[in-house]
Amino acid sequence: MKRIIVAGAGFAGFAALKHLGRFTGTSPEYEVVVFDRNDYTTIIPSLPDVASRRMDQDLPKANIRRLLPRGAVFVNDEVRKADLDARTVSTGSNEYEYDYLLLAAGSVTNLFGFKQHLDPVHVLDSLPEAVRLREAFGGYLSSGAAHTLLVSGAGYTGVEIACFLSEHAIANSKNMKVILVEKADKAVGNLPEPERRYVESLATDLGFEIVTNSSVVSFDGADVTLETGEAFRNVFFIWASGSKRAIEDISGGFGSLPDGRMHVNRFLQVSGYENVFAAGDCAAIKNGDIYLRRAVPFSVASGATAGKNIVRSLENRPLKKYRPVDLGWVIPVYPSSAGKVLGIPVRGRLGLAFHYLTCGYRTHDLRSARGYLALGLKNIFGAR
Ligand SMILES: Cc1cc2nc3c(=O)[nH]c(=O)nc-3n(C[C@H](O)[C@H](O)[C@H](O)COP(=O)(O)OP(=O)(O)OC[C@H]3O[C@@H](n4cnc5c(N)ncnc54)[C@H](O)[C@@H]3O)c2cc1C
């Protein structure tokens, strides 16, 4: 029997499983084993909604076991290690051999070695972290009179969560100062300049202070000091300064970017390993001269190509090239948005509606799809 392991049941993993499942359901000589540290899959772009109580925590979830293709085996455990030369993955307690491996475990927050008083430091890379942030933020807002939200990182995740939490504070009649600390010389520097300036102006109109060319050097559990010497007292601290590959311990002779994304060829095979594929956030996929940004549409499309190519490889058929198609992007910066769809700028409530409707389209659960549809329509026609 040949074993195909899929590490991570997110956007890329499930897109691959659609193809792998059709194949293995009818072929008893193949076994598909799916690993995920959670027993549910998550619409990750909804984490700011959950953290700011705009969305129930169950809406972006769908049960993995119920969605798996016939014949696939689910292991609800974390992949801690992969050895590409030995062809094994390990969960710590068990080791599994594979014939084919798809790495699709996405990315997690990179703290870049920051380890001061981590308990009250919040990140936004998984549903449990979004729920933890939500609970802690509720407690923070209800204690004391002066509130300061300090976000390390003014990329899109940093600005997005700051906007959502600021709106939540306003809705609860709480005064909150918002500080965004950015190492680079400008906020959301990876966006095209007109959209970048628009997002920055939204943040400054909301009264946010953006400190550029600086970073957090110390945090004692309540107070933060920046590289510039500026200090902020009793802050609610969120770290959104970068991300890295979710499975760090992967040994083998492959190349990777500094953030751990693994180099793949046009067929999404990891460099040097014909039987190992990577898709989604953990793959460094070149599109012309640049690497694709981390985004849901590319994760789904690359996962689907990787799944098809594993099937083709098992059938000794030629592999298909992955050709990325970029239809656009929208960043929800509540109560507005910024983006470009099919080259047309999209802003405001229309962009928010588009965001929720595309999340609904991506969910695997009918109840969730209905929830997202309602949110989309509310942003087109109704109140906030
Ligand atoms: C706050 C935030 C907002 C975002 N908003 C947008 C947006 O609006 N639009 C957009 O296009 N993109 C957005 N993104 C990016 C998008 O979410 C990612 O590009 C996408 O989720 C990547 O898909 P994936 O399948 O590679 O990984 P994921 O969707 O993250 O799935 C990975 C799966 O692997 C599992 N896993 C992780 N580590 C392990 C392990 N060691 N062992 C076993 N299982 C593991 C996880 O539980 C998860 O189920 C956002 C990201 C964040 C963090």
Coordinates of C-alpha atoms and ligand atoms in Angstrom, one line a residue:
M1 CA 0.0 0.0 0.0
K2 CA 1.2 3.5 -0.8
R3 CA 0.7 6.2 1.8
I4 CA 0.0 9.8 1.0
I5 CA 0.3 12.2 4.0
V6 CA -1.4 15.6 4.0
A7 CA 0.0 17.8 6.8
G8 CA -2.6 20.5 7.5
A9 CA -6.3 20.6 6.7
G10 CA -6.7 24.3 5.8
F11 CA -7.4 25.9 2.5
A12 CA -4.5 24.2 0.6
G13 CA -5.0 20.8 2.3
F14 CA -8.7 20.6 1.6
A15 CA -8.3 21.7 -2.0
A16 CA -5.7 18.9 -2.5
L17 CA -8.0 16.4 -0.8
K18 CA -10.8 17.0 -3.3
H19 CA -8.5 15.3 -5.9
L20 CA -6.7 12.8 -3.7
G21 CA -10.1 11.6 -2.3
R22 CA -11.6 10.9 -5.7
F23 CA -8.5 8.8 -6.4
T24 CA -8.2 6.9 -3.2
G25 CA -11.9 6.2 -2.6
T26 CA -11.8 3.7 -5.5
S27 CA -8.2 2.4 -5.0
P28 CA -7.6 0.3 -1.9
E29 CA -3.9 0.2 -2.6
Y30 CA -3.6 3.9 -1.6
E31 CA -4.1 5.4 1.8
V32 CA -4.5 9.1 2.5
V33 CA -3.7 10.2 6.0
V34 CA -4.6 13.8 7.0
F35 CA -3.0 15.5 10.0
D36 CA -4.2 18.6 11.7
R37 CA -3.6 19.9 15.2
N38 CA -7.3 20.9 15.4
D39 CA -10.3 18.8 14.6
Y40 CA -11.8 21.7 12.7
T41 CA -10.7 23.8 9.7
T42 CA -10.8 27.6 10.0
I43 CA -11.6 30.5 7.7
I44 CA -8.5 32.3 8.9
P45 CA -9.5 35.8 7.4
S46 CA -12.3 35.9 10.0
L47 CA -10.0 35.9 13.0
P48 CA -10.2 39.7 13.5
D49 CA -14.1 39.4 13.5
V50 CA -13.9 36.7 16.2
A51 CA -11.3 38.7 18.3
S52 CA -13.5 41.8 18.2
R53 CA -16.8 40.0 18.9
R54 CA -18.2 40.9 15.5
M55 CA -18.6 37.1 14.8
D56 CA -19.4 34.1 16.8
Q57 CA -16.4 31.8 17.2
D58 CA -18.2 28.9 15.6
L59 CA -19.0 30.6 12.3
P60 CA -15.5 30.2 10.7
K61 CA -15.2 26.6 11.8
A62 CA -16.0 23.3 10.1
N63 CA -15.5 19.8 11.4
I64 CA -12.6 18.1 9.6
R65 CA -13.9 14.5 10.1
R66 CA -17.2 15.3 8.5
L67 CA -15.5 16.8 5.4
L68 CA -12.9 14.2 4.7
P69 CA -13.2 12.2 1.5
R70 CA -14.2 8.6 1.8
G71 CA -11.4 6.3 2.9
A72 CA -9.2 9.1 4.2
V73 CA -7.8 8.7 7.8
F74 CA -7.6 11.7 10.1
V75 CA -5.0 12.1 12.8
N76 CA -5.9 14.9 15.2
D77 CA -2.3 15.8 16.2
E78 CA 0.4 18.2 15.5
V79 CA 3.1 17.4 13.0
R80 CA 6.3 18.3 14.9
K81 CA 8.9 17.0 12.5
A82 CA 9.4 15.9 9.0
D83 CA 12.5 14.1 7.6
L84 CA 12.4 14.3 3.8
D85 CA 15.3 12.0 3.3
A86 CA 13.9 9.3 5.7
R87 CA 10.4 9.9 4.3
T88 CA 8.8 10.2 7.7
V89 CA 6.7 12.7 9.7
S90 CA 6.5 12.6 13.4
T91 CA 4.0 13.9 16.0
G92 CA 6.4 13.5 18.9
S93 CA 4.7 10.3 20.1
N94 CA 4.4 8.5 16.7
E95 CA 6.3 8.4 13.5
Y96 CA 4.6 7.8 10.1
E97 CA 6.3 6.7 6.9
Y98 CA 5.0 8.1 3.6
D99 CA 5.4 7.6 -0.1
Y100 CA 4.0 11.1 -0.9
L101 CA 3.9 14.1 1.4
L102 CA 1.9 17.4 1.0
L103 CA 3.1 20.1 3.3
A104 CA 0.1 22.4 3.8
A105 CA 0.2 23.5 7.4
G106 CA 0.3 27.2 6.7
S107 CA 2.1 29.8 8.8
V108 CA 2.2 31.0 12.4
T109 CA 3.3 34.3 14.1
N110 CA 7.0 34.9 14.2
L111 CA 8.0 36.4 17.5
F112 CA 11.6 36.8 16.2
G113 CA 13.0 35.6 19.5
F114 CA 10.9 38.0 21.6
K115 CA 10.2 36.2 24.9
Q116 CA 9.4 38.9 27.5
H117 CA 6.2 38.2 29.6
L118 CA 4.6 36.3 26.8
D119 CA 1.4 35.4 28.7
P120 CA -0.2 38.8 28.1
V121 CA 1.2 39.1 24.5
H122 CA -1.5 38.3 22.0
V123 CA -1.2 37.0 18.4
L124 CA -3.7 36.4 15.7
D125 CA -2.8 33.2 13.8
S126 CA -5.4 30.7 14.9
L127 CA -8.9 30.4 16.3
P128 CA -7.8 29.6 19.8
E129 CA -5.6 32.6 19.8
A130 CA -8.4 34.9 18.5
V131 CA -10.7 33.6 21.3
R132 CA -8.0 34.2 23.9
L133 CA -7.4 37.7 22.6
R134 CA -11.2 38.4 22.6
E135 CA -11.5 37.3 26.3
A136 CA -8.5 39.2 27.4
F137 CA -9.5 42.4 25.5
G138 CA -12.9 42.3 27.1
G139 CA -11.3 42.1 30.6
Y140 CA -8.9 44.9 29.7
L141 CA -11.6 47.2 28.5
S142 CA -13.7 46.7 31.6
S143 CA -10.8 47.5 33.9
G144 CA -9.5 51.0 34.7
A145 CA -10.2 54.2 32.8
A146 CA -7.3 54.7 30.4
H147 CA -6.9 52.2 27.6
T148 CA -4.0 51.8 25.1
L149 CA -3.9 49.2 22.4
L150 CA -0.3 48.7 21.2
V151 CA 0.2 46.6 18.1
S152 CA 3.7 45.6 17.1
G153 CA 3.6 45.5 13.3
A154 CA 1.7 47.8 10.9
G155 CA 1.3 45.3 8.1
Y156 CA -2.2 44.3 7.1
T157 CA -2.8 42.0 10.0
G158 CA -1.7 44.8 12.5
V159 CA -3.8 47.5 10.9
E160 CA -6.8 45.2 10.5
I161 CA -7.0 44.0 14.1
A162 CA -6.4 47.6 15.4
C163 CA -9.3 48.8 13.3
F164 CA -11.7 46.0 14.5
L165 CA -10.7 46.4 18.2
S166 CA -11.0 50.2 18.0
E167 CA -14.5 50.0 16.6
H168 CA -15.4 47.5 19.4
A169 CA -14.1 50.0 22.0
I170 CA -16.1 52.9 20.4
A171 CA -19.2 50.7 20.3
N172 CA -18.8 50.1 24.0
S173 CA -18.2 53.8 24.8
K174 CA -14.6 53.3 25.8
N175 CA -11.8 55.7 25.1
M176 CA -8.8 53.9 23.6
K177 CA -5.6 55.2 22.3
V178 CA -4.1 53.0 19.5
I179 CA -0.4 52.8 18.7
L180 CA 1.0 50.9 15.8
V181 CA 4.7 50.3 15.9
E182 CA 6.4 49.5 12.6
K183 CA 10.1 48.6 12.0
A184 CA 9.9 49.8 8.3
D185 CA 9.6 53.5 7.3
K186 CA 5.9 53.2 6.5
A187 CA 2.7 51.3 7.4
V188 CA 1.3 48.6 5.1
G189 CA 4.4 49.0 2.9
N190 CA 3.6 45.9 0.8
L191 CA 0.4 47.5 -0.7
P192 CA 0.4 49.5 -3.9
E193 CA 1.0 53.1 -3.0
P194 CA -2.6 54.5 -3.6
E195 CA -4.1 51.7 -1.5
R196 CA -1.3 52.1 1.1
R197 CA -2.0 55.8 1.5
Y198 CA -5.7 55.1 1.7
V199 CA -5.3 52.5 4.5
E200 CA -2.9 54.8 6.3
S201 CA -5.3 57.7 6.1
L202 CA -8.1 55.5 7.5
A203 CA -5.9 54.7 10.4
T204 CA -4.9 58.3 11.1
D205 CA -8.5 59.4 10.7
L206 CA -9.4 56.9 13.5
G207 CA -6.8 58.7 15.6
F208 CA -4.2 55.9 15.5
E209 CA -0.6 56.9 16.2
I210 CA 1.8 55.2 13.7
V211 CA 5.4 55.0 15.0
T212 CA 7.7 54.0 12.1
N213 CA 11.4 53.0 12.1
S214 CA 11.0 51.6 15.5
S215 CA 10.3 48.4 17.4
V216 CA 9.3 47.1 20.9
V217 CA 12.4 46.5 23.0
S218 CA 10.9 45.8 26.3
F219 CA 7.6 44.6 27.8
D220 CA 7.2 44.0 31.5
G221 CA 3.6 42.5 31.3
A222 CA 2.0 46.0 31.3
D223 CA 4.3 48.7 30.0
V224 CA 6.1 48.8 26.7
T225 CA 9.3 50.7 25.7
L226 CA 10.2 51.3 22.1
E227 CA 13.6 51.5 20.5
T228 CA 13.1 55.2 20.3
G229 CA 12.9 55.3 24.1
E230 CA 9.2 56.2 24.0
A231 CA 7.2 54.3 26.7
F232 CA 3.5 53.4 27.0
R233 CA 1.9 52.4 30.2
N234 CA -0.6 49.6 30.9
V235 CA -1.1 48.6 27.3
F236 CA -3.0 45.8 25.6
F237 CA -0.2 44.3 23.6
I238 CA -0.6 42.5 20.2
W239 CA 2.3 41.1 18.2
A240 CA 1.7 41.1 14.5
S241 CA 5.2 41.7 13.2
G242 CA 5.7 38.7 10.9
S243 CA 5.0 35.1 10.2
K244 CA 7.0 31.9 9.7
R245 CA 6.3 28.3 8.4
A246 CA 4.1 26.4 10.8
I247 CA 6.1 23.2 10.9
E248 CA 9.6 24.5 11.7
D249 CA 11.5 21.2 12.1
I250 CA 11.7 19.9 8.5
S251 CA 15.1 18.3 7.6
G252 CA 16.3 17.8 4.1
G253 CA 18.3 19.4 1.4
F254 CA 15.7 21.9 0.2
G255 CA 15.9 25.7 -0.1
S256 CA 13.7 28.2 1.7
L257 CA 13.1 31.9 2.2
P258 CA 14.1 33.5 5.5
D259 CA 10.5 33.1 6.8
G260 CA 10.7 29.3 6.1
R261 CA 8.6 29.1 3.0
M262 CA 9.9 26.2 1.0
H263 CA 11.1 26.6 -2.6
V264 CA 9.0 24.6 -5.0
N265 CA 9.2 24.1 -8.7
R266 CA 6.4 24.9 -11.2
F267 CA 4.7 21.6 -10.3
L268 CA 4.9 22.5 -6.6
Q269 CA 7.4 19.8 -5.7
V270 CA 9.8 20.8 -3.0
S271 CA 13.3 21.4 -4.5
G272 CA 15.2 18.1 -4.5
Y273 CA 12.2 15.9 -3.6
E274 CA 9.9 14.5 -6.3
N275 CA 7.5 12.9 -3.8
V276 CA 7.2 16.0 -1.5
F277 CA 4.8 18.9 -2.5
A278 CA 4.2 22.2 -0.7
A279 CA 1.2 24.5 -1.1
G280 CA -0.4 27.5 0.5
D281 CA 1.4 29.7 3.0
C282 CA 4.3 27.2 3.6
A283 CA 5.4 27.3 -0.1
A284 CA 7.6 29.9 -1.7
I285 CA 5.8 30.1 -5.1
K286 CA 7.4 32.3 -7.8
N287 CA 5.2 34.4 -10.0
G288 CA 7.5 36.0 -12.5
D289 CA 10.2 37.8 -10.4
I290 CA 8.2 37.9 -7.2
Y291 CA 6.9 35.4 -4.7
L292 CA 3.2 35.1 -4.3
R293 CA 1.8 36.8 -1.2
R294 CA 0.1 34.7 1.4
A295 CA -3.6 34.6 0.5
V296 CA -6.5 32.3 0.4
P297 CA -7.0 32.1 -3.4
F298 CA -3.4 31.1 -4.0
S299 CA -3.6 28.6 -1.2
V300 CA -6.7 27.0 -2.6
A301 CA -5.3 26.9 -6.2
S302 CA -1.9 25.7 -5.3
G303 CA -3.4 23.0 -3.0
A304 CA -5.6 21.8 -5.9
T305 CA -2.6 21.6 -8.3
A306 CA -0.5 19.8 -5.7
G307 CA -3.3 17.3 -5.1
K308 CA -3.7 16.7 -8.9
N309 CA 0.0 16.3 -9.3
I310 CA 0.3 13.6 -6.6
V311 CA -2.5 11.7 -8.4
R312 CA -0.7 12.2 -11.8
S313 CA 2.6 11.1 -10.3
L314 CA 1.1 7.9 -8.9
E315 CA -0.4 7.2 -12.3
N316 CA 2.9 7.9 -14.1
R317 CA 1.3 10.8 -16.0
P318 CA 3.0 14.1 -16.8
L319 CA 2.6 16.7 -14.0
K320 CA 0.7 20.0 -14.5
K321 CA 2.3 23.4 -13.9
Y322 CA 0.8 25.7 -11.3
R323 CA -0.1 29.0 -13.1
P324 CA -1.2 31.6 -10.5
V325 CA -4.2 33.8 -11.4
D326 CA -4.5 37.0 -9.3
L327 CA -8.0 38.3 -9.4
G328 CA -7.4 40.8 -6.6
W329 CA -7.5 41.4 -2.9
V330 CA -9.5 43.2 -0.2
I331 CA -8.3 44.1 3.3
P332 CA -11.2 44.7 5.7
V333 CA -10.2 47.7 7.9
Y334 CA -13.4 48.1 9.8
P335 CA -15.6 50.0 9.3
S336 CA -14.1 50.4 5.8
S337 CA -11.9 48.3 3.4
A338 CA -9.3 48.7 0.7
G339 CA -8.5 46.6 -2.2
K340 CA -8.5 45.9 -5.9
V341 CA -10.7 43.4 -7.7
L342 CA -10.1 42.7 -11.4
G343 CA -7.9 45.8 -11.4
I344 CA -10.8 48.0 -10.1
P345 CA -10.3 49.8 -6.7
V346 CA -12.8 48.6 -4.1
R347 CA -13.3 50.5 -0.9
G348 CA -15.7 51.0 2.0
R349 CA -18.7 48.8 2.8
L350 CA -18.8 47.3 -0.7
G351 CA -15.3 45.9 -0.1
L352 CA -16.4 44.5 3.3
A353 CA -19.4 42.9 1.7
F354 CA -17.1 41.3 -1.0
H355 CA -14.8 40.0 1.8
Y356 CA -17.6 38.3 3.7
L357 CA -19.2 36.9 0.5
T358 CA -15.9 35.4 -0.6
C359 CA -15.3 33.9 2.9
G360 CA -18.8 32.4 2.6
Y361 CA -17.9 30.9 -0.8
R362 CA -14.7 29.3 0.7
T363 CA -16.4 27.7 3.7
H364 CA -17.3 24.0 3.6
D365 CA -20.3 24.4 5.9
L366 CA -23.8 25.4 4.9
R367 CA -24.6 27.1 8.2
S368 CA -21.4 29.1 8.0
A369 CA -22.1 30.0 4.4
R370 CA -25.5 31.4 5.4
G371 CA -23.9 33.4 8.2
Y372 CA -21.3 35.0 5.8
L373 CA -24.1 35.7 3.3
A374 CA -26.0 37.6 5.9
L375 CA -22.9 39.6 6.9
G376 CA -22.2 40.4 3.2
L377 CA -25.8 41.6 2.6
K378 CA -25.8 43.6 5.8
N379 CA -22.8 45.5 4.6
I380 CA -24.4 46.2 1.2
F381 CA -27.9 47.2 2.5
G382 CA -28.0 47.5 6.2
A383 CA -26.6 48.8 9.4
R384 CA -23.1 48.0 10.8
Ligands
LIG1 C1 -5.5 37.7 10.6 C2 -5.3 37.2 9.2 C3 -6.2 37.7 8.2 C4 -6.1 37.3 6.9 N1 -7.0 37.8 5.9 C5 -6.9 37.4 4.7 C6 -7.8 37.9 3.7 O1 -8.7 38.7 4.0 N2 -7.8 37.4 2.4 C7 -6.8 36.5 2.1 O2 -6.8 36.0 0.9 N3 -5.9 36.0 3.0 C8 -5.9 36.4 4.2 N4 -5.0 35.9 5.2 C9 -4.0 34.9 4.7 C10 -4.7 33.6 4.6 O3 -5.5 33.3 5.7 C11 -3.7 32.5 4.4 O4 -2.9 32.8 3.2 C12 -4.3 31.1 4.2 O5 -5.1 30.8 5.4 C13 -3.2 30.0 4.0 O6 -3.8 28.8 3.7 P1 -3.1 27.4 4.1 O7 -4.0 26.3 3.6 O8 -1.7 27.5 3.6 O9 -3.0 27.5 5.7 P2 -4.2 27.5 6.8 O10 -5.4 28.0 6.2 O11 -3.6 28.3 7.9 O12 -4.3 26.0 7.2 C14 -3.3 25.3 7.8 C15 -3.8 24.1 8.6 O13 -2.7 23.4 9.2 C16 -3.0 23.2 10.5 N5 -1.6 23.1 11.2 C17 -0.8 24.1 11.4 N6 0.4 23.6 12.0 C18 0.2 22.3 12.1 C19 1.0 21.2 12.5 N7 2.3 21.5 13.0 N8 0.6 20.0 12.5 C20 -0.7 19.7 12.0 N9 -1.5 20.7 11.6 C21 -1.1 22.0 11.6 C22 -3.8 24.3 11.0 O14 -4.6 23.9 12.2 C23 -4.7 24.6 9.8 O15 -5.9 23.8 9.8 C24 -5.1 36.3 6.5 C25 -4.2 35.8 7.5 C26 -4.4 36.2 8.8 C27 -3.4 35.6 9.8

